[in-house]
Short mmCIF file of C-alpha atoms in Angstrom, two decimals:
data_model
loop_
_atom_site.label_atom_id
_atom_site.label_comp_id
_atom_site.label_asym_id
_atom_site.label_seq_id
_atom_site.Cartn_x
_atom_site.Cartn_y
_atom_site.Cartn_z
CA MET A 267 0.00 0.00 0.00
CA ALA A 268 2.79 2.32 0.98
CA SER A 269 4.51 1.80 -2.32
CA THR A 270 1.34 2.68 -4.23
CA GLN A 271 1.09 5.92 -2.30
CA GLU A 272 4.65 6.73 -3.09
CA VAL A 273 4.11 6.09 -6.74
CA ALA A 274 0.99 8.20 -6.65
CA LYS A 275 2.85 11.03 -4.97
CA LYS A 276 5.72 11.05 -7.35
CA PRO A 277 4.22 12.99 -10.25
CA GLU A 278 3.13 15.74 -7.85
CA THR A 279 6.60 16.37 -6.49
CA GLU A 280 7.97 16.26 -9.96
CA THR A 281 5.49 18.92 -11.05
CA GLN A 282 6.40 21.04 -8.05
CA GLY A 283 10.06 20.74 -8.85
CA ARG A 284 9.41 21.76 -12.42
CA ALA A 285 7.27 24.67 -11.32
CA GLN A 286 10.07 25.85 -9.06
CA ALA A 287 12.63 25.50 -11.79
CA ARG A 288 10.39 27.46 -14.12
CA GLU A 289 9.90 30.15 -11.48
CA ALA A 290 13.67 30.45 -11.06
CA ALA A 291 14.06 30.75 -14.80
CA TYR A 292 11.88 33.85 -14.71
CA LEU A 293 13.99 35.72 -12.20
CA LEU A 294 15.60 38.64 -13.95
CA VAL A 295 19.37 38.76 -13.92
CA PRO A 296 20.28 42.44 -14.02
CA PRO A 297 23.09 43.21 -16.48
CA ALA A 298 26.20 44.44 -14.72
CA ASP A 299 29.26 46.52 -15.44
CA ILE A 300 32.22 45.92 -13.19
CA PHE A 301 35.47 47.84 -13.09
CA GLU A 302 38.34 48.18 -10.71
CA ASP A 303 40.52 51.15 -9.98
CA ALA A 304 43.29 51.68 -7.43
CA ASP A 305 40.97 52.07 -4.43
CA SER A 306 37.87 50.06 -5.15
CA VAL A 307 35.77 47.80 -7.31
CA THR A 308 32.59 49.36 -8.70
CA LEU A 309 29.54 47.40 -9.82
CA THR A 310 26.74 49.00 -11.78
CA LEU A 311 23.50 47.12 -12.32
CA ASP A 312 20.41 47.94 -14.37
CA MET A 313 17.29 47.31 -12.33
CA PRO A 314 14.54 49.37 -13.92
CA GLY A 315 11.44 49.77 -11.77
CA VAL A 316 13.20 49.13 -8.48
CA THR A 317 12.94 51.70 -5.72
CA LYS A 318 15.10 52.01 -2.61
CA GLU A 319 12.39 50.40 -0.49
CA ARG A 320 12.31 47.31 -2.70
CA LEU A 321 16.01 46.78 -2.99
CA LYS A 322 18.14 44.47 -0.91
CA VAL A 323 21.92 44.49 -1.00
CA GLU A 324 23.57 42.03 1.33
CA ALA A 325 27.18 41.14 1.86
CA GLU A 326 27.63 37.94 3.75
CA ARG A 327 31.07 36.48 4.12
CA ASP A 328 32.25 36.09 0.55
CA THR A 329 28.97 36.69 -1.28
CA LEU A 330 27.36 39.88 -2.38
CA LEU A 331 23.66 39.45 -3.01
CA VAL A 332 21.50 41.93 -4.88
CA GLU A 333 17.73 41.49 -4.98
CA GLY A 334 14.97 43.82 -6.01
CA GLU A 335 11.35 43.95 -6.97
CA ALA A 336 10.16 46.28 -9.68
CA ALA A 337 7.11 48.34 -8.76
CA ILE A 338 5.37 49.33 -11.94
CA ASN A 339 2.23 51.35 -12.27
CA VAL A 340 -0.20 49.07 -14.04
CA PRO A 341 -3.90 49.86 -14.42
CA ALA A 342 -6.31 47.32 -13.00
CA GLY A 343 -7.61 44.81 -15.49
CA ILE A 344 -4.78 45.26 -17.97
CA ASP A 345 -4.50 42.59 -20.60
CA PRO A 346 -0.83 41.74 -21.11
CA ALA A 347 -0.57 41.70 -24.89
CA TYR A 348 3.15 41.31 -25.26
CA ALA A 349 5.95 40.88 -22.75
CA GLU A 350 9.69 40.72 -23.17
CA VAL A 351 10.21 41.26 -19.46
CA ARG A 352 8.36 38.44 -17.78
CA SER A 353 9.13 38.93 -14.15
CA THR A 354 9.45 41.77 -11.70
CA ARG A 355 12.03 40.11 -9.51
CA TYR A 356 15.72 40.74 -9.91
CA HIS A 357 18.32 38.50 -8.42
CA ARG A 358 22.06 38.32 -8.82
CA SER A 359 24.97 37.38 -6.61
CA PHE A 360 28.68 37.97 -6.86
CA ALA A 361 31.64 36.38 -5.12
CA LEU A 362 33.70 38.74 -3.02
CA THR A 363 37.38 38.26 -2.46
CA GLY A 364 39.23 38.93 0.76
CA GLU A 365 40.81 42.21 -0.21
CA LEU A 366 37.44 43.88 -0.59
CA ASP A 367 35.98 45.56 2.45
CA ALA A 368 32.33 44.49 2.43
CA GLU A 369 31.68 46.49 5.59
CA ARG A 370 32.18 49.73 3.74
CA ILE A 371 30.16 49.19 0.54
CA GLU A 372 28.62 52.40 -0.71
CA ALA A 373 25.35 51.93 -2.58
CA SER A 374 23.30 54.38 -4.59
CA LEU A 375 20.22 53.90 -6.71
CA ARG A 376 19.06 56.34 -9.34
CA ASP A 377 16.59 55.88 -12.18
CA GLY A 378 16.82 52.14 -11.78
CA VAL A 379 20.61 52.04 -11.87
CA LEU A 380 22.29 50.57 -8.81
CA SER A 381 25.90 51.51 -8.15
CA LEU A 382 27.95 49.65 -5.60
CA ARG A 383 31.42 50.80 -4.73
CA ILE A 384 33.38 48.31 -2.72
CA PRO A 385 36.57 49.79 -1.26
CA LYS A 386 39.71 47.72 -1.04
CA ARG A 387 41.18 47.18 2.37
CA ALA A 388 43.81 49.84 2.95
CA GLU A 389 46.53 47.36 3.88
CA LEU A 390 45.98 45.51 0.63
CA LYS A 391 46.00 48.38 -1.81
CA PRO A 392 48.76 48.09 -4.35
CA ARG A 393 51.85 49.88 -3.21
CA ARG A 394 54.46 51.22 -5.45
CA ILE A 395 57.79 49.87 -4.36
CA GLU A 396 60.57 52.30 -4.70
CA VAL A 397 63.80 50.99 -6.05
CA ARG A 398 66.75 52.49 -4.30
CA MET B 1438 0.81 46.82 -5.65
CA PHE B 1439 2.17 43.84 -7.47
CA GLY B 1440 -0.46 44.19 -10.12
CA PHE B 1441 2.16 44.03 -12.78
CA ALA B 1442 3.56 40.80 -11.44
CA SER B 1443 0.15 39.22 -11.12
CA ALA B 1444 -0.96 40.41 -14.53
CA PHE B 1445 1.97 38.67 -16.14
CA ASP B 1446 2.46 35.90 -13.61
CA GLY B 1447 -0.93 34.26 -13.26
CA GLY B 1448 -1.33 30.51 -13.27
CA LEU B 1449 -2.96 30.27 -16.64
CA LEU B 1450 -0.60 32.81 -18.11
CA ARG B 1451 2.30 30.81 -16.82
CA GLU B 1452 1.15 27.94 -19.00
CA PHE B 1453 0.82 30.30 -21.92
CA ARG B 1454 4.27 31.59 -21.20
CA ARG B 1455 5.68 28.12 -21.20
CA LEU B 1456 4.07 27.53 -24.56
CA GLU B 1457 5.27 30.90 -25.71
CA GLN B 1458 8.78 30.14 -24.58
CA GLU B 1459 8.74 26.90 -26.47
CA MET B 1460 7.51 28.77 -29.52
CA ASP B 1461 10.22 31.37 -28.99
CA GLU B 1462 12.83 28.70 -28.91
CA MET B 1463 11.38 27.07 -31.95
CA LEU B 1464 10.97 30.19 -34.03
CA GLY B 1465 13.79 32.20 -32.51
CA GLN B 1466 11.65 35.22 -31.91
CA ARG B 1467 8.17 36.54 -31.58
CA SER B 1468 7.18 40.02 -32.58
CA TRP B 1469 4.35 42.31 -31.58
CA PRO B 1470 2.77 42.49 -34.22
CA ALA B 1471 4.87 41.49 -37.17
CA GLY B 1472 6.06 44.29 -39.45
CA VAL B 1473 9.10 45.21 -41.44
CA ARG B 1474 10.11 48.21 -39.34
CA LEU B 1475 9.80 46.39 -36.09
CA ALA B 1476 12.75 44.98 -34.31
CA SER B 1477 12.53 41.66 -32.59
CA ARG B 1478 13.18 40.48 -29.10
CA GLY B 1479 16.62 41.30 -27.79
CA THR B 1480 16.49 44.92 -28.85
CA TYR B 1481 17.22 47.58 -26.25
CA PRO B 1482 15.26 48.63 -24.32
CA PRO B 1483 13.05 45.61 -23.63
CA MET B 1484 9.36 46.37 -23.59
CA ASN B 1485 6.02 45.10 -22.40
CA VAL B 1486 2.67 46.09 -23.85
CA GLY B 1487 -0.66 45.89 -22.08
CA LEU B 1488 -4.14 46.80 -23.24
CA THR B 1489 -7.03 48.31 -21.36
CA PRO B 1490 -10.33 49.30 -22.99
CA GLU B 1491 -9.21 52.97 -22.85
CA ASN B 1492 -5.48 52.84 -23.46
CA VAL B 1493 -2.51 50.99 -24.81
CA GLU B 1494 0.19 50.95 -22.14
CA ILE B 1495 3.78 50.51 -23.24
CA TYR B 1496 6.53 49.95 -20.72
CA LEU B 1497 10.15 50.35 -21.75
CA PHE B 1498 12.67 49.09 -19.27
CA ALA B 1499 15.48 51.56 -19.67
CA ALA B 1500 17.37 52.43 -16.52
CA GLY B 1501 19.61 55.46 -16.20
CA LEU B 1502 18.22 57.63 -18.99
CA ASP B 1503 17.95 61.37 -19.06
CA PRO B 1504 14.28 61.99 -19.97
CA ALA B 1505 15.24 65.31 -21.56
CA GLN B 1506 17.36 63.45 -24.11
CA LEU B 1507 14.58 61.07 -25.10
CA GLU B 1508 12.79 61.50 -28.40
CA ILE B 1509 9.32 60.08 -28.57
CA SER B 1510 7.25 60.55 -31.71
CA VAL B 1511 4.13 59.10 -33.27
CA GLU B 1512 3.55 58.94 -36.99
CA LYS B 1513 0.42 57.23 -38.19
CA ASN B 1514 0.37 54.27 -35.90
CA LEU B 1515 4.11 53.94 -35.46
CA LEU B 1516 5.56 55.02 -32.17
CA THR B 1517 9.28 55.71 -32.16
CA VAL B 1518 11.40 56.01 -29.04
CA ALA B 1519 14.99 57.07 -29.54
CA GLY B 1520 17.69 58.04 -27.13
CA GLU B 1521 21.17 57.41 -25.98
CA ARG B 1522 22.70 55.96 -22.90
CA LYS B 1523 26.35 56.53 -22.40
CA VAL B 1524 28.25 54.49 -19.88
CA PRO B 1525 30.85 56.91 -18.52
CA GLU B 1526 34.42 56.11 -19.41
CA GLN B 1527 36.68 55.15 -16.54
CA LYS B 1528 40.20 56.29 -17.18
CA GLY B 1529 42.82 53.89 -15.94
CA ALA B 1530 40.32 51.38 -14.63
CA THR B 1531 40.29 47.68 -15.40
CA TRP B 1532 36.99 46.41 -16.76
CA TYR B 1533 35.81 42.96 -15.82
CA ARG B 1534 32.31 43.06 -17.22
CA GLN B 1535 30.45 45.30 -19.63
CA GLU B 1536 27.00 43.87 -19.97
CA ARG B 1537 24.94 47.05 -19.76
CA PHE B 1538 23.74 48.70 -22.93
CA ASP B 1539 25.97 51.55 -24.08
CA GLY B 1540 25.16 53.84 -26.98
CA ALA B 1541 22.24 55.05 -29.06
CA PHE B 1542 19.01 53.14 -29.40
CA ARG B 1543 15.79 53.36 -31.35
CA ARG B 1544 12.69 51.28 -30.98
CA VAL B 1545 9.71 51.43 -33.25
CA ILE B 1546 6.46 50.09 -31.95
CA SER B 1547 3.40 49.44 -34.07
CA LEU B 1548 0.30 50.60 -32.24
CA PRO B 1549 -3.16 49.21 -32.82
CA ASP B 1550 -5.15 51.13 -35.46
CA ASP B 1551 -7.58 52.57 -32.93
CA VAL B 1552 -4.92 54.65 -31.16
CA ASP B 1553 -5.37 58.40 -31.21
CA PRO B 1554 -1.94 59.96 -31.93
CA GLU B 1555 -3.05 63.17 -30.20
CA ARG B 1556 -3.43 61.37 -26.92
CA VAL B 1557 -0.03 59.88 -26.26
CA THR B 1558 1.65 60.68 -22.96
CA ALA B 1559 4.89 59.47 -21.44
CA LYS B 1560 6.46 59.44 -18.04
CA TYR B 1561 9.78 58.21 -16.78
CA ARG B 1562 10.10 56.84 -13.29
CA ASP B 1563 12.72 54.66 -11.60
CA GLY B 1564 14.14 53.64 -14.94
CA VAL B 1565 10.86 52.65 -16.58
CA LEU B 1566 9.42 54.69 -19.41
CA GLN B 1567 5.67 54.32 -19.51
CA ILE B 1568 3.91 55.49 -22.64
CA THR B 1569 0.14 55.67 -22.55
CA ALA B 1570 -1.69 55.91 -25.85
CA GLY B 1571 -5.40 56.64 -25.76
CA ARG B 1572 -7.72 54.53 -27.89
CA ARG B 1573 -10.65 55.95 -29.77
CA GLN B 1574 -14.05 55.53 -28.19
CA THR B 1575 -15.58 53.91 -31.25
CA ALA B 1576 -13.20 51.02 -31.04
CA ARG B 1577 -14.35 50.02 -27.60
CA ALA B 1578 -16.58 47.04 -27.25
CA ARG B 1579 -20.19 48.04 -26.80
CA GLN B 1580 -22.71 46.05 -24.85
CA ILE B 1581 -25.69 45.33 -27.07
CA GLN B 1582 -29.00 45.33 -25.33
CA ILE B 1583 -31.49 42.71 -26.32
CA GLN B 1584 -34.84 44.31 -26.89
#
């Protein structure tokens, strides 16, 4: 009897798994620009529709996580005729390396563009070695 | 508040989307509606279109634009949005990734025939350009009374 139940259950979990996978596929991955200069690494991400209140930037150990939800003014009863953007949720994570000081990340958001400046730890900044 | 998400995320729509995605993969693209001047999926900025009985709502997802530099025009039933987004140059910096759109763009959108070109408005907020085009009254569905 138990085995029958298990067999009967199986398709359900499979469907759930597929639904989850499909959901994950619809998360938006914001395009990013990343550059490094002498003092810091700067990340710029396009997250149109995201406001400060709906943005989460988290640095935990060696991972930088950026999440946001676009708030878009949509009239009630709208019939979605065509959609290239099929989610309102943004999600992207980056690996941080030890020389970056995650405690001192500066973040700014303007017109849907998120800028993150991650300073390098002072003791690890490149030093010019003088040759005597 | 999440009206947009629910409008595009509903259970039935999800099934449609899956179908749509399969079609996309099969055909490579899907256009709204097909026409020679119209660019396909993958063009910047990405857009969504929604219809209400009164208006056609067009959403262009274009972060970091200067609204003053945007050119929006309507000719017959073709809506053109043109602009430029320049990613500032970083002298002496090392680039690791450059995924964000950089440069000039132009998108032409074919509007339904019932759109009134005199009643097109646009607003730019949080990186989303929303263009609202009014539809003519006559085009709206009328309830017919049975006598």
